[in-house]
GROMACS .gro file of C-alpha atoms in nm:
model
  451
    1MET     CA    1   0.052  -0.010   0.047
    2THR     CA    2   0.186   0.369  -0.087
    3THR     CA    3   0.227   0.617   0.197
    4ARG     CA    4   0.048   0.895   0.115
    5THR     CA    5   0.289   1.252   0.114
    6ARG     CA    6   0.123   1.509   0.390
    7ILE     CA    7   0.157   1.823   0.227
    8LEU     CA    8   0.128   2.123   0.522
    9THR     CA    9   0.040   2.543   0.349
   10GLY     CA   10  -0.030   2.831   0.557
   11ILE     CA   11  -0.069   3.191   0.444
   12THR     CA   12  -0.047   3.457   0.725
   13THR     CA   13  -0.352   3.692   0.686
   14THR     CA   14  -0.237   3.958   0.714
   15GLY     CA   15  -0.294   4.108   0.338
   16THR     CA   16  -0.534   4.132   0.050
   17PRO     CA   17  -0.433   3.862  -0.212
   18HIS     CA   18  -0.284   4.001  -0.537
   19LEU     CA   19  -0.245   3.815  -0.887
   20GLY     CA   20   0.146   3.721  -0.812
   21ASN     CA   21  -0.020   3.529  -0.446
   22TYR     CA   22  -0.242   3.349  -0.706
   23ALA     CA   23   0.040   3.237  -0.940
   24GLY     CA   24   0.304   3.169  -0.700
   25ALA     CA   25   0.160   2.982  -0.415
   26ILE     CA   26  -0.220   3.019  -0.405
   27ARG     CA   27  -0.301   2.814  -0.779
   28PRO     CA   28  -0.011   2.565  -0.775
   29ALA     CA   29  -0.062   2.470  -0.455
   30ILE     CA   30  -0.472   2.362  -0.555
   31LEU     CA   31  -0.296   2.180  -0.842
   32ALA     CA   32  -0.094   1.998  -0.535
   33SER     CA   33  -0.437   1.922  -0.393
   34GLN     CA   34  -0.588   1.729  -0.638
   35ASP     CA   35  -0.316   1.464  -0.624
   36ALA     CA   36  -0.456   1.086  -0.542
   37ASN     CA   37  -0.136   1.015  -0.340
   38ALA     CA   38  -0.115   1.347  -0.191
   39ASP     CA   39  -0.288   1.458   0.187
   40SER     CA   40  -0.285   1.768   0.217
   41PHE     CA   41  -0.377   2.049   0.503
   42TYR     CA   42  -0.356   2.423   0.416
   43PHE     CA   43  -0.474   2.695   0.682
   44LEU     CA   44  -0.448   3.051   0.774
   45ALA     CA   45  -0.181   3.183   0.949
   46ASP     CA   46  -0.373   3.388   1.192
   47TYR     CA   47  -0.148   3.375   1.458
   48HIS     CA   48   0.136   3.483   1.267
   49ALA     CA   49  -0.005   3.732   1.246
   50LEU     CA   50  -0.040   3.886   1.555
   51ILE     CA   51   0.333   3.930   1.549
   52LYS     CA   52   0.365   4.144   1.229
   53CYS     CA   53   0.050   4.292   1.276
   54ASP     CA   54  -0.215   4.484   1.525
   55ASP     CA   55  -0.467   4.595   1.351
   56PRO     CA   56  -0.731   4.393   1.436
   57GLN     CA   57  -0.945   4.557   1.224
   58ARG     CA   58  -0.763   4.468   0.922
   59ILE     CA   59  -0.626   4.048   1.096
   60GLN     CA   60  -0.980   3.975   1.059
   61ARG     CA   61  -1.066   4.133   0.746
   62SER     CA   62  -0.713   3.932   0.569
   63ARG     CA   63  -0.864   3.628   0.707
   64MET     CA   64  -1.197   3.677   0.497
   65GLU     CA   65  -1.055   3.741   0.153
   66ILE     CA   66  -0.758   3.505   0.181
   67ALA     CA   67  -1.046   3.187   0.267
   68ALA     CA   68  -1.195   3.366  -0.002
   69THR     CA   69  -0.933   3.308  -0.243
   70TRP     CA   70  -0.844   2.955  -0.140
   71LEU     CA   71  -1.243   2.855  -0.218
   72ALA     CA   72  -1.294   3.081  -0.498
   73GLY     CA   73  -0.970   2.937  -0.656
   74GLY     CA   74  -1.149   2.600  -0.636
   75LEU     CA   75  -0.951   2.454  -0.319
   76ASP     CA   76  -1.165   2.108  -0.284
   77VAL     CA   77  -1.243   2.097   0.099
   78ASN     CA   78  -1.384   1.763   0.054
   79ARG     CA   79  -1.008   1.678  -0.064
   80VAL     CA   80  -0.805   1.871   0.177
   81THR     CA   81  -0.794   1.993   0.496
   82PHE     CA   82  -0.866   2.369   0.531
   83TYR     CA   83  -0.875   2.542   0.869
   84ARG     CA   84  -0.739   2.841   1.054
   85GLN     CA   85  -0.494   2.808   1.331
   86SER     CA   86  -0.661   2.987   1.582
   87ASP     CA   87  -0.955   2.691   1.584
   88ILE     CA   88  -0.661   2.466   1.680
   89PRO     CA   89  -0.518   2.518   2.071
   90GLU     CA   90  -0.359   2.209   2.077
   91ILE     CA   91  -0.089   2.407   1.833
   92PRO     CA   92  -0.056   2.711   2.075
   93GLU     CA   93  -0.011   2.434   2.317
   94LEU     CA   94   0.179   2.245   2.154
   95THR     CA   95   0.391   2.561   2.126
   96TRP     CA   96   0.488   2.577   2.460
   97LEU     CA   97   0.613   2.175   2.489
   98LEU     CA   98   0.848   2.290   2.218
   99THR     CA   99   0.946   2.608   2.361
  100CYS     CA  100   1.092   2.377   2.618
  101VAL     CA  101   1.348   2.178   2.463
  102ALA     CA  102   1.407   2.462   2.223
  103ALA     CA  103   1.751   2.537   2.239
  104LYS     CA  104   1.815   2.957   2.282
  105GLY     CA  105   2.091   2.941   2.057
  106LEU     CA  106   1.886   2.766   1.772
  107LEU     CA  107   1.633   3.109   1.787
  108ASN     CA  108   1.933   3.303   1.798
  109ARG     CA  109   2.012   3.289   1.483
  110ALA     CA  110   1.659   3.295   1.303
  111HIS     CA  111   1.689   3.513   0.987
  112ALA     CA  112   1.399   3.750   1.070
  113TYR     CA  113   1.580   3.800   1.492
  114LYS     CA  114   1.879   3.830   1.247
  115ALA     CA  115   1.807   4.141   1.065
  116SER     CA  116   1.578   4.300   1.318
  117VAL     CA  117   1.886   4.298   1.565
  118ASP     CA  118   2.140   4.372   1.275
  119LYS     CA  119   1.869   4.723   1.191
  120ASN     CA  120   1.862   4.783   1.589
  121VAL     CA  121   2.237   4.861   1.615
  122GLU     CA  122   2.300   5.024   1.331
  123THR     CA  123   2.092   5.260   1.376
  124GLY     CA  124   2.205   5.278   1.773
  125GLU     CA  125   1.934   5.151   1.922
  126ASP     CA  126   1.943   4.900   2.191
  127PRO     CA  127   1.994   4.528   1.965
  128ASP     CA  128   1.695   4.398   2.117
  129ALA     CA  129   1.442   4.755   2.066
  130GLY     CA  130   1.100   4.681   1.958
  131ILE     CA  131   1.148   4.275   1.922
  132THR     CA  132   0.889   4.084   2.081
  133MET     CA  133   0.900   3.684   2.185
  134GLY     CA  134   0.659   3.637   1.935
  135LEU     CA  135   0.949   3.777   1.719
  136TYR     CA  136   1.144   3.579   1.911
  137SER     CA  137   0.974   3.239   1.884
  138TYR     CA  138   0.838   3.273   1.557
  139PRO     CA  139   0.984   2.994   1.453
  140VAL     CA  140   0.855   2.731   1.765
  141LEU     CA  141   0.527   2.836   1.645
  142MET     CA  142   0.591   2.713   1.309
  143ALA     CA  143   0.799   2.407   1.375
  144ALA     CA  144   0.457   2.353   1.593
  145ASP     CA  145   0.252   2.378   1.281
  146ILE     CA  146   0.411   2.145   1.059
  147LEU     CA  147   0.467   1.900   1.377
  148MET     CA  148   0.172   1.872   1.516
  149PHE     CA  149   0.021   1.674   1.187
  150ASN     CA  150   0.384   1.537   1.082
  151ALA     CA  151   0.381   1.701   0.776
  152HIS     CA  152   0.632   1.483   0.508
  153LYS     CA  153   0.651   1.862   0.290
  154VAL     CA  154   0.667   2.212   0.306
  155PRO     CA  155   0.542   2.370   0.034
  156VAL     CA  156   0.759   2.766   0.092
  157GLY     CA  157   0.968   3.016  -0.061
  158ARG     CA  158   1.413   3.006   0.013
  159ASP     CA  159   1.336   3.230   0.247
  160GLN     CA  160   1.208   3.027   0.397
  161ILE     CA  161   1.364   2.743   0.430
  162GLN     CA  162   1.538   2.763   0.775
  163HIS     CA  163   1.209   2.763   0.995
  164VAL     CA  164   1.165   2.412   0.853
  165GLU     CA  165   1.512   2.326   0.907
  166MET     CA  166   1.504   2.428   1.289
  167ALA     CA  167   1.168   2.270   1.288
  168ARG     CA  168   1.383   1.919   1.241
  169ASP     CA  169   1.623   2.018   1.504
  170ILE     CA  170   1.310   2.070   1.760
  171GLY     CA  171   1.119   1.765   1.668
  172GLN     CA  172   1.482   1.564   1.671
  173ARG     CA  173   1.545   1.668   2.019
  174PHE     CA  174   1.223   1.612   2.150
  175ASN     CA  175   1.242   1.275   2.015
  176HIS     CA  176   1.520   1.217   2.178
  177LEU     CA  177   1.398   1.348   2.528
  178PHE     CA  178   1.134   1.208   2.518
  179GLY     CA  179   1.095   0.954   2.250
  180ASN     CA  180   1.194   0.660   2.459
  181GLY     CA  181   1.261   0.429   2.105
  182LYS     CA  182   0.923   0.637   1.947
  183GLU     CA  183   0.966   0.905   1.701
  184PHE     CA  184   0.704   1.104   1.742
  185PHE     CA  185   0.767   1.349   1.471
  186THR     CA  186   0.846   1.322   1.156
  187MET     CA  187   1.148   1.476   1.023
  188PRO     CA  188   0.978   1.720   0.761
  189GLU     CA  189   1.128   1.877   0.423
  190ALA     CA  190   1.107   2.199   0.270
  191LEU     CA  191   0.924   2.168  -0.055
  192ILE     CA  192   1.135   2.471  -0.323
  193GLU     CA  193   0.935   2.444  -0.598
  194GLU     CA  194   1.160   2.601  -0.903
  195SER     CA  195   0.890   2.630  -1.154
  196VAL     CA  196   0.701   2.818  -0.897
  197ALA     CA  197   0.621   3.191  -1.115
  198THR     CA  198   0.794   3.497  -0.912
  199LEU     CA  199   0.510   3.780  -1.092
  200PRO     CA  200   0.668   4.084  -1.200
  201GLY     CA  201   0.495   4.396  -1.013
  202LEU     CA  202   0.336   4.703  -1.250
  203ASP     CA  203   0.736   4.926  -1.243
  204GLY     CA  204   0.859   4.472  -1.296
  205ARG     CA  205   1.017   4.445  -0.952
  206LYS     CA  206   0.858   4.122  -0.798
  207MET     CA  207   0.457   4.222  -0.756
  208SER     CA  208   0.478   4.291  -0.368
  209LYS     CA  209   0.242   4.486  -0.137
  210SER     CA  210   0.564   4.623   0.022
  211TYR     CA  211   0.659   4.817  -0.309
  212ASP     CA  212   0.258   4.944  -0.460
  213ASN     CA  213   0.278   4.729  -0.751
  214THR     CA  214   0.098   4.453  -0.684
  215ILE     CA  215  -0.210   4.328  -0.963
  216PRO     CA  216  -0.502   4.318  -0.781
  217LEU     CA  217  -0.677   3.972  -0.842
  218PHE     CA  218  -1.042   3.929  -0.708
  219THR     CA  219  -1.142   4.309  -0.627
  220SER     CA  220  -1.303   4.414  -0.879
  221ALA     CA  221  -1.226   4.408  -1.291
  222LYS     CA  222  -1.229   4.772  -1.369
  223ASP     CA  223  -0.948   4.728  -1.076
  224MET     CA  224  -0.729   4.457  -1.271
  225LYS     CA  225  -0.768   4.707  -1.591
  226ASP     CA  226  -0.697   4.974  -1.376
  227ALA     CA  227  -0.386   4.920  -1.237
  228ILE     CA  228  -0.264   4.624  -1.592
  229SER     CA  229  -0.316   5.018  -1.785
  230ARG     CA  230   0.026   5.111  -1.530
  231ILE     CA  231   0.183   4.842  -1.570
  232VAL     CA  232   0.580   5.020  -1.707
  233THR     CA  233   0.647   4.934  -2.100
  234ASP     CA  234   0.956   5.075  -2.321
  235SER     CA  235   0.874   5.351  -2.578
  236ARG     CA  236   0.871   5.195  -2.845
  237ALA     CA  237   0.534   5.328  -3.098
  238PRO     CA  238   0.303   5.119  -3.190
  239GLY     CA  239   0.426   4.923  -3.542
  240GLU     CA  240   0.835   4.942  -3.417
  241ALA     CA  241   0.904   4.580  -3.259
  242LYS     CA  242   0.922   4.465  -2.941
  243ASP     CA  243   1.119   4.290  -2.717
  244PRO     CA  244   0.886   3.988  -2.521
  245ASP     CA  245   1.205   3.800  -2.311
  246ASN     CA  246   1.276   4.191  -2.146
  247SER     CA  247   0.855   4.308  -2.089
  248HIS     CA  248   0.705   4.234  -1.781
  249LEU     CA  249   0.398   4.299  -1.966
  250PHE     CA  250   0.491   3.970  -2.132
  251THR     CA  251   0.611   3.769  -1.875
  252LEU     CA  252   0.272   3.835  -1.639
  253TYR     CA  253   0.049   3.729  -2.000
  254GLN     CA  254   0.295   3.398  -2.017
  255ALA     CA  255   0.201   3.292  -1.648
  256PHE     CA  256  -0.171   3.279  -1.761
  257ALA     CA  257  -0.104   3.125  -2.112
  258SER     CA  258  -0.122   2.861  -2.323
  259LYS     CA  259   0.119   2.809  -2.521
  260ALA     CA  260   0.017   2.823  -2.830
  261GLN     CA  261  -0.120   3.197  -2.679
  262GLU     CA  262   0.209   3.312  -2.554
  263GLU     CA  263   0.303   3.181  -2.967
  264GLU     CA  264   0.113   3.401  -3.108
  265PHE     CA  265   0.149   3.674  -2.826
  266ARG     CA  266   0.512   3.705  -2.953
  267ALA     CA  267   0.495   3.678  -3.254
  268GLU     CA  268   0.212   4.003  -3.252
  269LEU     CA  269   0.477   4.194  -3.025
  270LEU     CA  270   0.787   4.079  -3.260
  271GLN     CA  271   0.523   4.254  -3.572
  272GLY     CA  272   0.458   4.613  -3.429
  273LEU     CA  273   0.165   4.541  -3.130
  274GLY     CA  274   0.093   4.851  -3.026
  275TRP     CA  275   0.150   4.786  -2.537
  276GLY     CA  276  -0.222   4.967  -2.550
  277GLU     CA  277  -0.314   4.663  -2.733
  278ALA     CA  278  -0.133   4.451  -2.576
  279LYS     CA  279  -0.233   4.545  -2.237
  280SER     CA  280  -0.590   4.456  -2.304
  281ARG     CA  281  -0.426   4.128  -2.437
  282LEU     CA  282  -0.349   4.091  -2.067
  283PHE     CA  283  -0.689   4.176  -1.938
  284GLN     CA  284  -0.875   4.004  -2.153
  285LEU     CA  285  -0.673   3.685  -2.092
  286LEU     CA  286  -0.672   3.718  -1.756
  287ASP     CA  287  -1.034   3.814  -1.693
  288GLY     CA  288  -1.115   3.542  -1.855
  289GLN     CA  289  -0.942   3.299  -1.654
  290LEU     CA  290  -1.085   3.449  -1.319
  291GLY     CA  291  -1.407   3.632  -1.363
  292GLU     CA  292  -1.559   3.306  -1.291
  293ALA     CA  293  -1.330   3.289  -0.994
  294ARG     CA  294  -1.401   3.636  -0.963
  295GLU     CA  295  -1.774   3.615  -0.868
  296ARG     CA  296  -1.740   3.319  -0.657
  297TYR     CA  297  -1.540   3.542  -0.442
  298HIS     CA  298  -1.786   3.797  -0.379
  299GLN     CA  299  -2.043   3.575  -0.318
  300LEU     CA  300  -1.863   3.384  -0.008
  301MET     CA  301  -1.761   3.728   0.091
  302SER     CA  302  -2.090   3.814   0.063
  303ARG     CA  303  -2.139   3.503   0.290
  304PRO     CA  304  -1.927   3.429   0.613
  305SER     CA  305  -2.157   3.251   0.708
  306ASP     CA  306  -2.115   2.978   0.451
  307MET     CA  307  -1.714   3.017   0.508
  308GLU     CA  308  -1.690   2.991   0.915
  309ASP     CA  309  -1.946   2.670   0.843
  310LEU     CA  310  -1.669   2.533   0.606
  311LEU     CA  311  -1.399   2.673   0.821
  312LEU     CA  312  -1.492   2.454   1.120
  313VAL     CA  313  -1.545   2.160   0.971
  314GLY     CA  314  -1.208   2.179   0.858
  315ALA     CA  315  -1.053   2.270   1.216
  316LYS     CA  316  -1.277   1.956   1.281
  317LYS     CA  317  -1.064   1.719   1.135
  318ALA     CA  318  -0.775   1.877   1.212
  319ARG     CA  319  -0.832   1.840   1.539
  320ALA     CA  320  -0.931   1.507   1.508
  321VAL     CA  321  -0.552   1.455   1.380
  322ALA     CA  322  -0.436   1.662   1.702
  323ALA     CA  323  -0.623   1.643   2.038
  324PRO     CA  324  -0.542   1.293   2.075
  325PHE     CA  325  -0.198   1.325   1.925
  326LEU     CA  326  -0.084   1.604   2.177
  327ALA     CA  327  -0.246   1.393   2.468
  328GLU     CA  328   0.054   1.147   2.341
  329LEU     CA  329   0.291   1.408   2.354
  330ARG     CA  330   0.129   1.556   2.704
  331GLU     CA  331   0.117   1.160   2.877
  332ALA     CA  332   0.559   1.177   2.698
  333VAL     CA  333   0.659   1.503   2.951
  334GLY     CA  334   0.525   1.336   3.234
  335LEU     CA  335   0.121   1.592   3.188
  336ARG     CA  336  -0.041   1.214   3.338
  337SER     CA  337  -0.334   1.158   3.445
  338PHE     CA  338  -0.306   1.136   3.894
  339VAL     CA  339  -0.576   0.803   3.865
  340ASN     CA  340  -0.395   0.568   3.626
  341GLN     CA  341  -0.048   0.628   3.795
  342ALA     CA  342  -0.182   0.605   4.168
  343ALA     CA  343  -0.180   0.275   4.191
  344ALA     CA  344   0.146   0.175   4.017
  345PRO     CA  345   0.352   0.061   4.361
  346VAL     CA  346   0.735   0.149   4.448
  347ALA     CA  347   0.890  -0.146   4.404
  348ALA     CA  348   0.725  -0.161   4.011
  349LYS     CA  349   0.860   0.180   3.955
  350LYS     CA  350   1.213   0.171   4.024
  351LYS     CA  351   1.160  -0.176   3.862
  352ALA     CA  352   1.100   0.036   3.521
  353ALA     CA  353   1.325   0.279   3.658
  354LYS     CA  354   1.625  -0.014   3.604
  355ALA     CA  355   1.525  -0.147   3.249
  356ALA     CA  356   1.679  -0.139   2.922
  357ARG     CA  357   1.600   0.125   2.721
  358PHE     CA  358   1.621   0.191   2.351
  359VAL     CA  359   1.791   0.472   2.218
  360SER     CA  360   1.724   0.604   1.906
  361PHE     CA  361   1.960   0.825   1.641
  362ARG     CA  362   2.061   0.943   1.327
  363GLU     CA  363   2.355   0.857   1.120
  364ASP     CA  364   2.506   1.165   0.895
  365ASP     CA  365   2.402   0.933   0.561
  366GLY     CA  366   2.062   1.097   0.722
  367SER     CA  367   1.924   0.726   0.791
  368PHE     CA  368   1.783   0.598   1.131
  369ARG     CA  369   1.903   0.339   1.426
  370PHE     CA  370   1.875   0.264   1.728
  371ARG     CA  371   2.078   0.085   2.013
  372LEU     CA  372   1.849  -0.149   2.238
  373LEU     CA  373   2.071  -0.115   2.601
  374ALA     CA  374   2.054  -0.296   2.913
  375ALA     CA  375   2.000  -0.184   3.248
  376ASP     CA  376   2.440  -0.150   3.324
  377GLY     CA  377   2.481   0.083   2.942
  378GLU     CA  378   2.546  -0.208   2.827
  379GLN     CA  379   2.493  -0.282   2.450
  380LEU     CA  380   2.296  -0.528   2.339
  381LEU     CA  381   2.139  -0.487   1.966
  382LEU     CA  382   2.255  -0.217   1.718
  383SER     CA  383   1.963  -0.199   1.420
  384ARG     CA  384   2.009  -0.203   1.091
  385HIS     CA  385   1.980   0.092   0.884
  386PHE     CA  386   1.579   0.294   0.822
  387ALA     CA  387   1.477   0.513   0.605
  388ASP     CA  388   1.341   0.715   0.816
  389GLY     CA  389   1.232   0.767   1.210
  390LYS     CA  390   0.869   0.628   1.196
  391ALA     CA  391   0.962   0.273   1.009
  392ALA     CA  392   1.240   0.273   1.309
  393GLY     CA  393   0.989   0.341   1.624
  394VAL     CA  394   0.781   0.065   1.474
  395VAL     CA  395   1.049  -0.231   1.476
  396THR     CA  396   1.114  -0.088   1.836
  397LYS     CA  397   0.748  -0.162   1.934
  398GLN     CA  398   0.774  -0.463   1.808
  399LEU     CA  399   1.065  -0.537   1.957
  400GLN     CA  400   0.869  -0.477   2.275
  401SER     CA  401   0.538  -0.576   2.265
  402GLY     CA  402   0.647  -0.969   2.376
  403ASP     CA  403   0.580  -1.169   2.128
  404ALA     CA  404   0.849  -1.425   2.021
  405LEU     CA  405   1.175  -1.293   1.943
  406ASP     CA  406   1.360  -1.472   1.604
  407VAL     CA  407   1.670  -1.488   1.702
  408ARG     CA  408   1.948  -1.659   1.440
  409THR     CA  409   2.265  -1.743   1.529
  410GLU     CA  410   2.604  -1.617   1.331
  411ALA     CA  411   2.901  -1.764   1.399
  412LEU     CA  412   2.989  -1.545   1.753
  413GLY     CA  413   2.750  -1.324   1.722
  414PHE     CA  414   2.356  -1.301   1.630
  415SER     CA  415   2.098  -1.146   1.467
  416VAL     CA  416   1.671  -1.042   1.556
  417TRP     CA  417   1.441  -1.084   1.241
  418LEU     CA  418   1.140  -0.928   1.186
  419ASP     CA  419   0.837  -1.042   0.914
  420GLY     CA  420   1.159  -1.201   0.718
  421SER     CA  421   1.427  -1.010   0.707
  422ALA     CA  422   1.704  -0.902   0.991
  423VAL     CA  423   1.666  -0.582   1.206
  424ALA     CA  424   1.943  -0.604   1.489
  425ASP     CA  425   2.239  -0.737   1.540
  426SER     CA  426   2.486  -0.779   1.863
  427ALA     CA  427   2.825  -0.780   1.914
  428GLU     CA  428   3.107  -1.017   1.848
  429PHE     CA  429   3.161  -1.212   2.098
  430ALA     CA  430   3.469  -1.378   2.251
  431ASP     CA  431   3.340  -1.713   2.253
  432GLU     CA  432   2.955  -1.902   2.139
  433ALA     CA  433   2.906  -1.963   2.568
  434SER     CA  434   2.921  -1.484   2.609
  435ARG     CA  435   2.706  -1.500   2.302
  436ASP     CA  436   2.452  -1.777   2.408
  437ALA     CA  437   2.430  -1.519   2.744
  438ALA     CA  438   2.397  -1.229   2.539
  439ILE     CA  439   2.110  -1.370   2.364
  440GLU     CA  440   1.961  -1.437   2.747
  441ALA     CA  441   1.990  -1.118   2.801
  442LEU     CA  442   1.847  -0.984   2.507
  443ARG     CA  443   1.530  -1.217   2.580
  444VAL     CA  444   1.498  -1.192   2.925
  445ALA     CA  445   1.569  -0.723   2.849
  446LEU     CA  446   1.251  -0.753   2.608
  447THR     CA  447   1.010  -0.973   2.815
  448PRO     CA  448   0.774  -0.740   2.923
  449LEU     CA  449   0.709  -0.633   3.293
  450GLU     CA  450   0.423  -0.885   3.503
  451ASP     CA  451   0.147  -0.573   3.562
   0.00000   0.00000   0.00000
């Protein structure tokens, strides 16, 4: 059975989506969600918005606009899990658990924090002037977003790769401290889509609200047409050949056109198509592709209760995953019910404390392995290599199940087999008697404690 790849994407709710957001992130994500082998999680990162914006009306408006944009763009909420970050109370709780294991030195190296400190130093301010704990610990919240749902792939821009790497570091630290042979968190990978368009704005720079050079996506056809009319072009008159490869207008057209449309438009520019007519053609192309979605967007914005219902259904789906997982994590760190623990006799606790234990680790080649150590620290087994921590965790769980061990001797050593494959090996011993004694010690170490 093929394991579905879990993909997680969030958009911070601090502004109105524009054409660049749509082409660069929203459209490719919606297409990716239609893959039968993808298990997609899409969320409105409204907790993250609080770090960047202190205008409640702007945040609320942006949450609605971004939700409506995803839905109008064709996101199928029956195929994906679509939710607001703030509707999942398990996320801030996990953020705290991860904060308690995240190294301050790691967070000191976060790009956004360092950039803010550097800017303060340059202007003669106190290094931490204006820097909130929200900005400083932003990577931990992002780690919680990713690790809560054990995402395999996280599509991000290059400036966000560091945050995915930090999520891996924090997740590994938690696994090491509290896993006891179990890998709670999957190690996520940043997914960089080199082919995704970075659209130029009206002035040729990257389309961004920071530059005030955006083309509206769904506000109105008139607004879009007005913005397109302001695209900067050169001074070549109608009838003069234009250079498509150095035209921002052609780059925009190319991002939405079919191959045939693109080639036809290129030929017309080379033959002297006037810039005014070229802008009209771009508007017609965009309006033709986005007109129906624009109508759906305005319908959704006029009926916010419909979006609310869809997002609450999405939150329920997300919490069905998050709540039981957080319960496991609470148990792991010691936040347990008194009732279930009170009856355990002190002797049993002492015995358990001296029991053999599994220690997992990651090799330099990226593979995962584990050791089984006896109560005195002696190594009883060293596992083979596993592709991921989850696979290694499954094996350690099977070894602790109490089922009969399949131990096979090999000269002065032995190996342990599961389901027809060798999963771990012993060291080499001086003689057969030492080897056989080690096998018996292994069986005792893996015998479940009596209740």
